[in-house]
XYZ file of C-alpha atoms in Angstrom:
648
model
C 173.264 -3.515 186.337
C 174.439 -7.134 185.941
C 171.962 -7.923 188.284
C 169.098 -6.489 186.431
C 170.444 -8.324 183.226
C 170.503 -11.609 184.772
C 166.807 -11.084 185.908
C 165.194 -10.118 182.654
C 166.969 -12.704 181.086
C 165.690 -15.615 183.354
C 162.268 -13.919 183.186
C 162.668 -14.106 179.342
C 163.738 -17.798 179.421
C 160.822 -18.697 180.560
C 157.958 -21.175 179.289
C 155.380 -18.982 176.901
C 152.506 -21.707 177.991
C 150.513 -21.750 181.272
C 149.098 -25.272 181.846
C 146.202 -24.779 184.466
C 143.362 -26.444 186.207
C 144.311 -30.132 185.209
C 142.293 -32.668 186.116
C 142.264 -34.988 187.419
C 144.402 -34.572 190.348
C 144.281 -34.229 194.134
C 145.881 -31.121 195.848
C 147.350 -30.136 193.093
C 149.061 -33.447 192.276
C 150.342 -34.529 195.891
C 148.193 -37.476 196.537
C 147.121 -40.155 193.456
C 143.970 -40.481 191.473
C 142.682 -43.860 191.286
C 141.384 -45.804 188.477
C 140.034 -49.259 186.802
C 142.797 -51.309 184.923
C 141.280 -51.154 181.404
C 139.227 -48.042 181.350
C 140.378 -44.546 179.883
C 142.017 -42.322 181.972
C 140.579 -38.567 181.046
C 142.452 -35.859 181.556
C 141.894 -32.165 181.044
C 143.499 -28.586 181.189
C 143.347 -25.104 180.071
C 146.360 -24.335 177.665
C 147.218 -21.091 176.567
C 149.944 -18.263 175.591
C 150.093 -15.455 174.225
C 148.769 -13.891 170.621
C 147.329 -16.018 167.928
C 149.569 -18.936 166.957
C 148.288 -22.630 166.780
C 148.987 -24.582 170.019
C 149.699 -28.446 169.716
C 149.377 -30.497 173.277
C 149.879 -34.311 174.209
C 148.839 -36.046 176.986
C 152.182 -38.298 178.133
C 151.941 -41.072 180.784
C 153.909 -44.584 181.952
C 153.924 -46.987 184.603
C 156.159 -45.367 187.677
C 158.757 -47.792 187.674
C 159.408 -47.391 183.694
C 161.462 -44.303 181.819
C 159.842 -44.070 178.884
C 156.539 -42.192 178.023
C 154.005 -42.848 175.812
C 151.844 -39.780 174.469
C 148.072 -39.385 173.669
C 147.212 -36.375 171.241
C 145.097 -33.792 173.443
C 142.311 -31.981 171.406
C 140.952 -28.253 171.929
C 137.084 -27.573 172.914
C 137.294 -23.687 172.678
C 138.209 -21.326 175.456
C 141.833 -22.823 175.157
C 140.486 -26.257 177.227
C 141.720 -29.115 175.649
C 141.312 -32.895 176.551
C 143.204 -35.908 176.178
C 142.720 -39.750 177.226
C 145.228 -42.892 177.994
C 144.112 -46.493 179.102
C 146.163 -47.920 181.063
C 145.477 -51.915 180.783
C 147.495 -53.339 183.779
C 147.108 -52.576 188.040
C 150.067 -50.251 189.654
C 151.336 -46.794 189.810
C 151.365 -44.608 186.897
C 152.370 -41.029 186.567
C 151.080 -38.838 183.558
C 151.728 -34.907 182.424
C 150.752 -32.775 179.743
C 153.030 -31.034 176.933
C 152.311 -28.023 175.567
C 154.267 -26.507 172.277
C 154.349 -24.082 169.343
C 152.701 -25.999 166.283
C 154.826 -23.449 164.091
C 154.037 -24.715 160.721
C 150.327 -25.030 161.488
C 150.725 -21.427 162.353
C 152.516 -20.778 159.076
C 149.124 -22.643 156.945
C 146.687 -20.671 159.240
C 148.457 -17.434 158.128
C 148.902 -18.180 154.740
C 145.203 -18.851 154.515
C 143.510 -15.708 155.901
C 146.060 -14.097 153.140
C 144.299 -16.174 150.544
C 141.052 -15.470 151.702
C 142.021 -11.441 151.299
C 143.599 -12.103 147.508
C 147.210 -10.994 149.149
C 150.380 -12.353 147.438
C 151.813 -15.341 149.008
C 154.710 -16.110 146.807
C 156.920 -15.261 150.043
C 155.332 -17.018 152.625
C 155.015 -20.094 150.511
C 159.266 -19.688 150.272
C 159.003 -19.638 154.156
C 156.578 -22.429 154.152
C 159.421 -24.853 152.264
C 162.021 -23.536 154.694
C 159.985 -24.935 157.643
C 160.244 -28.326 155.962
C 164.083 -28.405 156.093
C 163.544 -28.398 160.335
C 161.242 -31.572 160.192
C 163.606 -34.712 161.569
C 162.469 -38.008 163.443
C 159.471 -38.252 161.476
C 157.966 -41.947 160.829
C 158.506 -43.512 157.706
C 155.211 -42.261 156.064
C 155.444 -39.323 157.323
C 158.721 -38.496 155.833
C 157.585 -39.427 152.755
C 154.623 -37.005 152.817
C 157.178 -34.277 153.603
C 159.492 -35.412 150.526
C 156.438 -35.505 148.119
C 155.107 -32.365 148.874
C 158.018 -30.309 149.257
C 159.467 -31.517 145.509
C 155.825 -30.850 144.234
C 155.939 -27.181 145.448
C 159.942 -27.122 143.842
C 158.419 -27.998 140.552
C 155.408 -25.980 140.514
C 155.881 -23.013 142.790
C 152.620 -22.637 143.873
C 151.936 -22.854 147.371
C 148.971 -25.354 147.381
C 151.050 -28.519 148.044
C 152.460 -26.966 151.473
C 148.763 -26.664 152.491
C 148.117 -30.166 151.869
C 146.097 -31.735 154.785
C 148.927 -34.566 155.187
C 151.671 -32.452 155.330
C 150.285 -30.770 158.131
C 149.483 -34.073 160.292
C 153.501 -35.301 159.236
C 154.525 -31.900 160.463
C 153.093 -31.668 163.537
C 154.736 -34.667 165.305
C 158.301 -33.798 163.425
C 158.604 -30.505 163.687
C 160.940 -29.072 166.326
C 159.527 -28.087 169.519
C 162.104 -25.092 171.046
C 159.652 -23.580 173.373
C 158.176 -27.199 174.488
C 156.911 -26.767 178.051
C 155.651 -29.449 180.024
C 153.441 -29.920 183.179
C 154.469 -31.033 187.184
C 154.570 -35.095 186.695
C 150.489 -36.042 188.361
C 150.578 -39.902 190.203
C 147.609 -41.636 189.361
C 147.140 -45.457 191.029
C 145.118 -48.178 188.724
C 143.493 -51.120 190.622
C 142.127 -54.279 189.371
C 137.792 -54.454 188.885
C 137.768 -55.911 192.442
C 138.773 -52.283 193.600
C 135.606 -50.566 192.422
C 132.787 -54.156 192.647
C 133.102 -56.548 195.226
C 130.229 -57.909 198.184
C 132.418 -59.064 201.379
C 130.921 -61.540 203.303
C 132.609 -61.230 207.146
C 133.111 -63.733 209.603
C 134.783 -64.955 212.675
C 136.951 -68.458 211.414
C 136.303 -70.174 215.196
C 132.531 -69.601 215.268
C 132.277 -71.819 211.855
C 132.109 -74.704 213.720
C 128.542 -77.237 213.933
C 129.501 -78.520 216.623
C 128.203 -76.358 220.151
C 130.919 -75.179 222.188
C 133.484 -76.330 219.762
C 136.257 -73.914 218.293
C 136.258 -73.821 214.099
C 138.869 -74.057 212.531
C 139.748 -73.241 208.570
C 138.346 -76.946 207.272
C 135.000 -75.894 208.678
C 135.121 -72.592 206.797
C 136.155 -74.229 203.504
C 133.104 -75.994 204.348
C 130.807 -73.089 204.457
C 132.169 -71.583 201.212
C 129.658 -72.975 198.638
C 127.413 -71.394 200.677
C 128.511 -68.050 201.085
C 129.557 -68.158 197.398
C 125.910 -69.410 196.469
C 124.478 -66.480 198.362
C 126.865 -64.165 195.466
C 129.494 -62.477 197.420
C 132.846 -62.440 196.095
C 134.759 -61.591 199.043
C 135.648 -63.819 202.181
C 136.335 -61.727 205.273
C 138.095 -63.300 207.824
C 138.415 -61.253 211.397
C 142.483 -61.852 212.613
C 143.560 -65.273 212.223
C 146.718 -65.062 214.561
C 147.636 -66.648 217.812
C 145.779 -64.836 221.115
C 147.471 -63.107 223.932
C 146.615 -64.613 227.375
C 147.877 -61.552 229.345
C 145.290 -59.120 229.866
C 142.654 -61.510 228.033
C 139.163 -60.087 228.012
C 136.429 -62.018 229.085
C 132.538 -62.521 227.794
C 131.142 -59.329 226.487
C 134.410 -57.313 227.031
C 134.309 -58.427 230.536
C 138.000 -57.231 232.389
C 138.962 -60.644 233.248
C 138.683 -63.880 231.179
C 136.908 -66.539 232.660
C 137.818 -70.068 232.124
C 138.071 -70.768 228.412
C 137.557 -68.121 227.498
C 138.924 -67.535 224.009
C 140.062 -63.816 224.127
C 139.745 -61.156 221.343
C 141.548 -62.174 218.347
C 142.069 -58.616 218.141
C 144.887 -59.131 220.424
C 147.514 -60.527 218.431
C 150.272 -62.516 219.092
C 151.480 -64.994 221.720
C 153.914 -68.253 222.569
C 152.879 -69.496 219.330
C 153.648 -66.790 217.378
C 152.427 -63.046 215.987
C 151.549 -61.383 212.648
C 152.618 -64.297 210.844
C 151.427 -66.948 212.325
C 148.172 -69.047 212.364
C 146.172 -69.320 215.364
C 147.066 -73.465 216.723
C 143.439 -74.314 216.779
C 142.433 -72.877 213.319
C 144.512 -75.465 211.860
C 148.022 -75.447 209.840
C 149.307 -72.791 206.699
C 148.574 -76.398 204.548
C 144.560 -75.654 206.000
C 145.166 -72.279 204.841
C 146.716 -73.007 201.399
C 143.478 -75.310 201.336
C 141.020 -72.694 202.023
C 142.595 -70.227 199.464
C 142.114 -73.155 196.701
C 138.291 -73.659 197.633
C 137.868 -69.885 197.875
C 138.965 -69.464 194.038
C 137.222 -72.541 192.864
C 134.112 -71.170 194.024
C 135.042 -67.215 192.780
C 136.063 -65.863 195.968
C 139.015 -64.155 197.186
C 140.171 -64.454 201.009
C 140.414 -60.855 202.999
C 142.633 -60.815 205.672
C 141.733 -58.067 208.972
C 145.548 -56.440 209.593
C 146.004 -55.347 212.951
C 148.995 -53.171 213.484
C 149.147 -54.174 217.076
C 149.662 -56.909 219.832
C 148.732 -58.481 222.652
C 150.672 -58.266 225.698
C 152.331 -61.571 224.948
C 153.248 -60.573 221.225
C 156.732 -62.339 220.630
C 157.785 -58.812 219.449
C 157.774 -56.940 222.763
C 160.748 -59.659 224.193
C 162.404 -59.800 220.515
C 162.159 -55.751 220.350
C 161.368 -53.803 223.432
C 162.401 -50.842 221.922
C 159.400 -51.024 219.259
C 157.116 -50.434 222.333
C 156.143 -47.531 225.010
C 157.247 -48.620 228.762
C 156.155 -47.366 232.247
C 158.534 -46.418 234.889
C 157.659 -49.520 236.711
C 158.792 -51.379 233.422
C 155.581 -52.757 232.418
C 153.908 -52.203 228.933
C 152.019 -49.450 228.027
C 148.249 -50.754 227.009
C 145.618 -49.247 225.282
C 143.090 -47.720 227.275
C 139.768 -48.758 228.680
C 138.051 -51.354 226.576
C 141.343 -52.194 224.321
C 143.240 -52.980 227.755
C 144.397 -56.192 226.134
C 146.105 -54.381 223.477
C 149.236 -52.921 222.988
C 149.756 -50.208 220.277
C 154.106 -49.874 218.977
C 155.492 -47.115 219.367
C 155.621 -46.415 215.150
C 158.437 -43.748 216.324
C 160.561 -45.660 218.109
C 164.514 -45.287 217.084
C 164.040 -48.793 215.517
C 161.157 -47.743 213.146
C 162.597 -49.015 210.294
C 162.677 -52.334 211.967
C 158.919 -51.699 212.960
C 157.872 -50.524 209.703
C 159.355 -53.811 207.744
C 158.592 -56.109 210.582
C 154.520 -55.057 209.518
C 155.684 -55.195 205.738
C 156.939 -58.488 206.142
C 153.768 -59.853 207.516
C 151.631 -58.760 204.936
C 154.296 -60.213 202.598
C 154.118 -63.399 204.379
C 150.299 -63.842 203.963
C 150.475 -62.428 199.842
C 152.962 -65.446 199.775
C 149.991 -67.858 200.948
C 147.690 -66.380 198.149
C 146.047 -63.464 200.275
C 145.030 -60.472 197.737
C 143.251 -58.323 199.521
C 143.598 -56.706 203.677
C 141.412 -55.128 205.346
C 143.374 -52.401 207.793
C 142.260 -52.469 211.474
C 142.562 -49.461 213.981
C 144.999 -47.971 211.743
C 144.340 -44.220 212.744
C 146.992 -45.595 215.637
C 149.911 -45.409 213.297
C 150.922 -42.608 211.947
C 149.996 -40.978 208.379
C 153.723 -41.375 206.652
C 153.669 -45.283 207.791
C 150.690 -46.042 205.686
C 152.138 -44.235 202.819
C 154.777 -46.212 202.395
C 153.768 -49.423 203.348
C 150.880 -48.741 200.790
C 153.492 -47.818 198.514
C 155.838 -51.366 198.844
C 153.115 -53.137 199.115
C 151.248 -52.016 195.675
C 155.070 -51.512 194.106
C 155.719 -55.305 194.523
C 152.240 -56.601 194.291
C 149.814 -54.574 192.052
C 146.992 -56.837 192.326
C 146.722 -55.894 196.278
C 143.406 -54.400 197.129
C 144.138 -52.764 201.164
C 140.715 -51.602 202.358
C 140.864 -48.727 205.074
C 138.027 -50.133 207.629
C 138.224 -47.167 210.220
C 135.779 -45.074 211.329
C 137.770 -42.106 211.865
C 137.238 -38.273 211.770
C 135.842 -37.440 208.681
C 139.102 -35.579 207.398
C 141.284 -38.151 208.555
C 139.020 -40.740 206.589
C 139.576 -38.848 203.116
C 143.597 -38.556 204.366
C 143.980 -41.929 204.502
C 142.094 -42.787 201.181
C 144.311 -40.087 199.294
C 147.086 -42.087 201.088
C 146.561 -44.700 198.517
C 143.763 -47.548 200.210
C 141.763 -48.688 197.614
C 138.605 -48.908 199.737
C 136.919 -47.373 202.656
C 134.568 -47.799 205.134
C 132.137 -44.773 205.201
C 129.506 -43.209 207.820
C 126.865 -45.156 206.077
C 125.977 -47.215 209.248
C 124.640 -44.132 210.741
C 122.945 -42.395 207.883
C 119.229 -43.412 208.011
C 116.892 -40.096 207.071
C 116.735 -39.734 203.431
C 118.363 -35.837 203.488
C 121.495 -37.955 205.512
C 122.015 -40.331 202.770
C 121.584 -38.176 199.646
C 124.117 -35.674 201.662
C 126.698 -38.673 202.338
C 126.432 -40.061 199.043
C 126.553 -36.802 197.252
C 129.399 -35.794 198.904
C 130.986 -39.298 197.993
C 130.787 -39.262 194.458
C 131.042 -35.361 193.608
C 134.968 -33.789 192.997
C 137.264 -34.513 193.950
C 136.225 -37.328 196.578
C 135.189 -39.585 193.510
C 138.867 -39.143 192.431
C 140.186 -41.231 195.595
C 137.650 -42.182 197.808
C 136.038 -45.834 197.040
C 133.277 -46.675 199.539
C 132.222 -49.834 201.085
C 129.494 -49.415 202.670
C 129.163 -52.170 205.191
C 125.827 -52.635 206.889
C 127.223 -54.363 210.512
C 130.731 -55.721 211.851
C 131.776 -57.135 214.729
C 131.815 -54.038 216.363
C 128.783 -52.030 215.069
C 125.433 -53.415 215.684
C 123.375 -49.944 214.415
C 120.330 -49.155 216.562
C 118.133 -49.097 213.614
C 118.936 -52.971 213.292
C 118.637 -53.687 216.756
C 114.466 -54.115 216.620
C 114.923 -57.348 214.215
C 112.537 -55.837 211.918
C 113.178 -58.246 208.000
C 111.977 -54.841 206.345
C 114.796 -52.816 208.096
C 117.523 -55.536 207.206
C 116.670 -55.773 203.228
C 116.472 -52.258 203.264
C 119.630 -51.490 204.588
C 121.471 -54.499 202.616
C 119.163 -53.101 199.616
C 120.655 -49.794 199.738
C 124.564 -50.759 200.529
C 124.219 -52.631 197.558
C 122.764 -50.392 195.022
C 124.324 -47.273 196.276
C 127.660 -48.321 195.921
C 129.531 -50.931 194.269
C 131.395 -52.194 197.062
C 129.472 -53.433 200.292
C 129.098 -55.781 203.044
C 127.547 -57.642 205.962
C 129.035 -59.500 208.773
C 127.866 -62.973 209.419
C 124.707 -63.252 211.087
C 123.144 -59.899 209.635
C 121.482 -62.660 207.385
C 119.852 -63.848 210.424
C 118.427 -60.769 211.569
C 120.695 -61.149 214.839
C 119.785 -57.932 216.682
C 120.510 -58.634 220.257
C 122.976 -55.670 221.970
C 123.819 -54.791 224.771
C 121.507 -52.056 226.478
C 122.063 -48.874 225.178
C 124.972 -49.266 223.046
C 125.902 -50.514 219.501
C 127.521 -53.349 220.566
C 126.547 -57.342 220.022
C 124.854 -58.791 223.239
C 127.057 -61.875 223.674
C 129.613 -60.639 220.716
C 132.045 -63.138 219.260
C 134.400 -60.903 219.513
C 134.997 -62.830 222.985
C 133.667 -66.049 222.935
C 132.580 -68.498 220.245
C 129.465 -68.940 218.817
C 127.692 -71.601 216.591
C 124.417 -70.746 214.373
C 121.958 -72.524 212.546
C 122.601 -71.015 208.694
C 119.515 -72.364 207.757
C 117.755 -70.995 210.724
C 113.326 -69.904 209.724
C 113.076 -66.155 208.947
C 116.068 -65.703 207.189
C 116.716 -63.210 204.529
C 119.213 -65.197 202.601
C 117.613 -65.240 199.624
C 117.122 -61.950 199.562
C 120.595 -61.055 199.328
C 121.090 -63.879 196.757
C 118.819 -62.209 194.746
C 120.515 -58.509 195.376
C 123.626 -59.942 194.421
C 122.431 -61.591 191.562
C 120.841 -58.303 190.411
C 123.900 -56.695 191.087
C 125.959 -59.046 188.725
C 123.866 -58.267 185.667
C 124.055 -54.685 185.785
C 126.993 -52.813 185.531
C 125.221 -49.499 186.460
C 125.289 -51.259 190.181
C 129.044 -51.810 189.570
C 130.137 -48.887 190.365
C 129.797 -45.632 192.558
C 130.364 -42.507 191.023
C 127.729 -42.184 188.730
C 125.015 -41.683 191.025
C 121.965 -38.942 190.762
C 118.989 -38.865 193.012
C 115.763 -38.398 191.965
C 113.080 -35.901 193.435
C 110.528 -38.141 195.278
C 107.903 -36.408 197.142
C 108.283 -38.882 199.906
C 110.657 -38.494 202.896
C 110.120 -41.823 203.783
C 111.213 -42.893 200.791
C 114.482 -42.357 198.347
C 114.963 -42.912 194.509
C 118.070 -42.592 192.514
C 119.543 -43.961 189.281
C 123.207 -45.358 188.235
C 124.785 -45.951 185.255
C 127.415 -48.164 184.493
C 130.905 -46.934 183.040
C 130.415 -47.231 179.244
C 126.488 -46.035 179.512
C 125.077 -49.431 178.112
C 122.925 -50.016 181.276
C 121.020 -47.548 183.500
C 119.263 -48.691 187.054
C 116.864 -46.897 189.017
C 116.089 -47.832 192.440
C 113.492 -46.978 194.631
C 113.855 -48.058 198.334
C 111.690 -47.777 201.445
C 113.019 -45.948 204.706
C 110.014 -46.440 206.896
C 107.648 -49.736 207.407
C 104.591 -48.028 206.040
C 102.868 -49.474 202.717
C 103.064 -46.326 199.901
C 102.361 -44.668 196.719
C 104.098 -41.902 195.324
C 104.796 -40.538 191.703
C 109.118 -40.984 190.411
C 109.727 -38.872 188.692
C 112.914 -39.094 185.339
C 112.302 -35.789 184.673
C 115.363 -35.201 182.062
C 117.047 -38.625 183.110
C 118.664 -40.073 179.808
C 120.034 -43.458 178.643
C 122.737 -44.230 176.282
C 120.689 -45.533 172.762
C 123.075 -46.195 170.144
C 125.888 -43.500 170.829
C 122.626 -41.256 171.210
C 121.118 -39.868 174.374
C 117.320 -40.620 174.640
C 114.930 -39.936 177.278
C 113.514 -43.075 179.512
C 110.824 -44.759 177.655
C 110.093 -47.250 180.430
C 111.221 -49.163 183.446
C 111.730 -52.824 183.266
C 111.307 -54.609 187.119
C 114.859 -56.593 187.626
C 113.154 -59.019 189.936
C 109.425 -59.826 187.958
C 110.650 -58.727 184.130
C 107.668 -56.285 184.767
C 107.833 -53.612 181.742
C 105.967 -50.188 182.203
C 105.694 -47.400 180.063
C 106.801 -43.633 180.961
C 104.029 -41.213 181.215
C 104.427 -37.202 181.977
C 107.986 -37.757 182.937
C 107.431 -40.003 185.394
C 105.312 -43.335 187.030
C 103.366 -43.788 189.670
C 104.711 -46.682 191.935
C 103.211 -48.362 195.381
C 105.540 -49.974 197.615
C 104.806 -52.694 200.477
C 108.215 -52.445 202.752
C 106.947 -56.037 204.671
C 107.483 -57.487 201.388
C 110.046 -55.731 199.886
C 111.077 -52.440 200.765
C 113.018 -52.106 197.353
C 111.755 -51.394 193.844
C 114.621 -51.767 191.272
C 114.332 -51.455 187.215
C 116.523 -51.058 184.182
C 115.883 -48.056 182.054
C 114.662 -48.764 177.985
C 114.881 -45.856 175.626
């Protein structure tokens, strides 16, 4: 019998709301949304409870590391959904919930009304109405005063009217008690700087900057390319690892087994003599090069990406220093990586020193922060395991907010989205390999629909040192701006690797890979070299800078052009003020065809108006909409892409 007591009364303790279906969030609040410093947060639920009294709700939210919340009003749009919106105007880790109470004076007015309506006596009610006043406590100021006006006005008069004043509900509501106050699961949510969601990475090898043939760069002859690279609009300098290189093991020309003589080695294996994660590679130059380079980069609006390799060379300092952070074989020699990676050794992330591990690789990404590194591009990371990039991702963005880590594997495709939701701000995508129209408006859509848009940022890169796509490997200039053309308009984070801008195209037979790669030897280049398509991308990035709708990724909706050969879609930026649509080529072949806007709308005023007409971002070309649509030729030899701003 006791038993049966104790169980209704727990089941009668509980909350009288149900908060469902709350979004934003990812699995039901395990993994963080992510967000623009500066830009409203929206977030909405269904709210309910039983019978017919008035519900009051608040969105509540503050930065992770703080105790107090702050609290947005959430508003009802029928079918008991309600919405509510914070802006949170700084980078880091936030957490937000929703509240959910009784408004029991507005249910008092909404009852006393209907009675009104029906001529019914409310001499009573209004008696009860004055009683709820006594209960109101921690109200502002003025809204104490409202309650002390209006309740003396109903003492002297009697009549009811003053209790249904339209102020003394608003002072009511927020100090009013709140006994059956019921609030949601706490949701993390992860805000990163503008660099997060727009940014064009320029990628390069340091020791192939060089002028001089056969001669190894170093970081004075990269400060000496930046104007350039900055000129051509990127924002973002990609450096490949900087670190000292492992002579054990050292791959030779074109991943060749054995190194010939001076050979440099992949500076994927890291760490030697001179040092590991930390330290510079000797013949780049000294950390005062590196301060140096940092300076130039910001002078000129770039910031310096750093590749982050969690793994070493055979020769890493680490595997004398901590030989328990590794794998050995019985006859006591290092376990490598396998077949191509030979040179490379991959710690044991589970050793019984993982702590040590774990903060050794913290501390090296601390180091380089220290030296005025804000972003890091993560290397063969699907190595380590999932719970190691959580938390590093975690420290990292605890202590420094402002630090963009980009996740550049080309995993499974699960295991891509699991290490976005982990927390990386950025991440490389399967755009290399999506050509046919149907594969891009598939990878995209999936991209920016829910809940991938939530947590998954792509950059779609068009090359790296280790992709050369086949599609690029005929040299064709049409085939590069296209494919720069649509990393850059589809998303608002892309980028090339250094030589793309040369149509370089040579690989080795039958694979993806560079003929004569860089990876293992070093190369010079003539920047200036005939049949370049540097100005092309100059002007890409320039049109990218004076649109927002190009800024961004998630608001992206094709457009039904009778042309497989041939794919249309329009953008528009954040707060609606500017609408792109871009039409680009997928095939060599000269073409007309008919785009159609069908319902497409623009933002006119706070009003939404149908496309008038289509001003050309490269000519200042305006033409007017006809039938829904315009009928467009494009020449792919001259420029496979067709991009306008919408005018209502």
């Amino acid at each position: 019998m006791n038993k049966t007591i104790q169980t209704v009364e727990s089941a009668a303790a509980g909350s009288a709301f149900l908060i469902e279906d709350i979004y934003p969030s990812i699995d039901a609040g395990r993994f963080a949304v992510k967000r623009i410093a500066a830009e409203p947060v929206e977030v909405w639920a269904d709210i309910y409870r039983d019978g017919d009294a008035v519900i009051g709700a608040a969105l509540i939210w503050r930065p992770e590391q703080e105790r107090e919340w702050r609290s947005e009003p959430m508003i009802p749009h029928g079918n008991d959904r309600w919405s509510g919106a914070f802006t949170p105007v700084e980078p880091g880790r936030y957490v937000y919930a929703i509240e959910a109470w009784t408004d029991e004076f507005a249910t008092w007015s909404h009852s006393v009304a209907r009675k009104q309506q029906t001529g019914a006596d409310v001499s009573l009610d209004a008696i009860e109405g004055a009683g709820l006043l006594t209960k109101a406590h921690g109200a502002r100021q003025d809204a104490a005063a409202v309650i002390v006006r209006q309740c003396e006005d109903f003492l002297q008069t009697g009549e009811v009217a003053p209790l249904l004043a339209t102020e003394l509900g608003a002072a009511m509501a927020e100090s009013q008690s709140r006994p059956d106050l019921t609030r949601s699961q706490n949701f993390p949510l992860i805000v990163d700087r503008d660099r997060a969601r727009f940014s064009a990475w320029y990628q390069m090898m340091p020791r192939s900057q060089s002028r001089i043939s056969g001669q190894h760069g170093t970081l004075r002859d990269c400060i000496a390319r930046v104007p350039e690279i900055a000129a051509m609009g990127f924002d973002v300098l990609y450096f490949t690892p900087i670190h000292p290189i492992g002579k054990t093991r050292r791959k030779g020309r074109n991943n060749a087994p054995v190194a010939g003589e001076g050979d440099p080695g992949s500076p994927y294996a890291i760490g030697s003599a001179e040092g590991g994660h930390d330290a510079l590679h000797p013949e780049l130059g000294t950390i005062e090069d590196f301060r140096a380079l940092v300076a130039t980069c910001l002078e000129y609006g770039l910031e310096l990406a750093l590749d982050f390799a969690v793994q070493c060379s055979p020769d890493h300092p680490w595997l004398t220093q901590h030989p328990e952070w590794f794998k050995w074989r019985p006859d006591r020699s290092v376990r490598t990586a396998d077949g191509p990676y030979s040179d490379i050794v991959i710690p044991d992330f589970a050793s019984v020193d993982r702590a040590g591990l774990w903060n050794a690789f913290r501390d090296a990404m601390l180091f380089w922060i220290d030296h005025g590194v804000t972003i890091f591009a993560i290397d063969n990371h699907d190595t380590a395991p999932l719970p190691f990039w959580e938390w590093l991702i975690g420290d990292i963005r605890r202590r420094h907010p402002e630090v963009i880590l980009f996740s550049k594997t080309f995993a499974r495709p699960k295991l891509l989205k699991g290490l976005a939701k982990l927390g990386f701000a950025q991440s490389f995508s399967y755009f290399p390999w999506r050509t046919a129209k149907w594969e891009l408006e598939q990878h995209l859509g999936e991209l920016t629909r829910y809940p991938e848009r939530d947590f998954y940022r792509p950059n779609l890169f068009v090359n790296t040192p280790d992709l050369l796509p086949y599609h690029l490997q005929s040299g064709e200039a049409w085939m590069f701006k296209s494919r720069v053309a649509l990393a850059a308009t589809l998303s608002g984070n892309y980028g090339i690797y250094s030589g793309f801008e040369l149509l370089e195209h040579e690989a080795i037979p039958g694979s993806e890979e560079y003929q004569d790669s860089e990876k293992y030897q070093i190369r010079q280049r003539d920047w200036d070299k005939p049949g370049n398509i540097k100005a092309y991308i100059t002007e890409m990035n320039r049109i990218r800078n004076d649109n927002a709708a190009l800024q961004q990724t998630a608001n992206l909706r094709f457009l039904g052009v009778e042309d497989g050969e041939t794919i249309a879609f329009a953008k528009e930026a954040v707060d609606l003020a500017n609408t792109v649509v871009a039409v680009i080529a997928l095939s060599r072949h000269g073409r007309e065809f008919w785009l159609p806007l069908g319902d497409l709308t623009i933002d006119a005023g706070g009003e939404r108006r149908p496309v008038s007409a289509l001003e050309n971002l490269l000519t200042g070309e305006q033409s007017r909409i006809e039938w829904g649509g315009i009928k467009l030729r494009i020449d792919p030899d001259r420029d496979p892409a067709l991009l306008f701003r919408c005018l209502a």
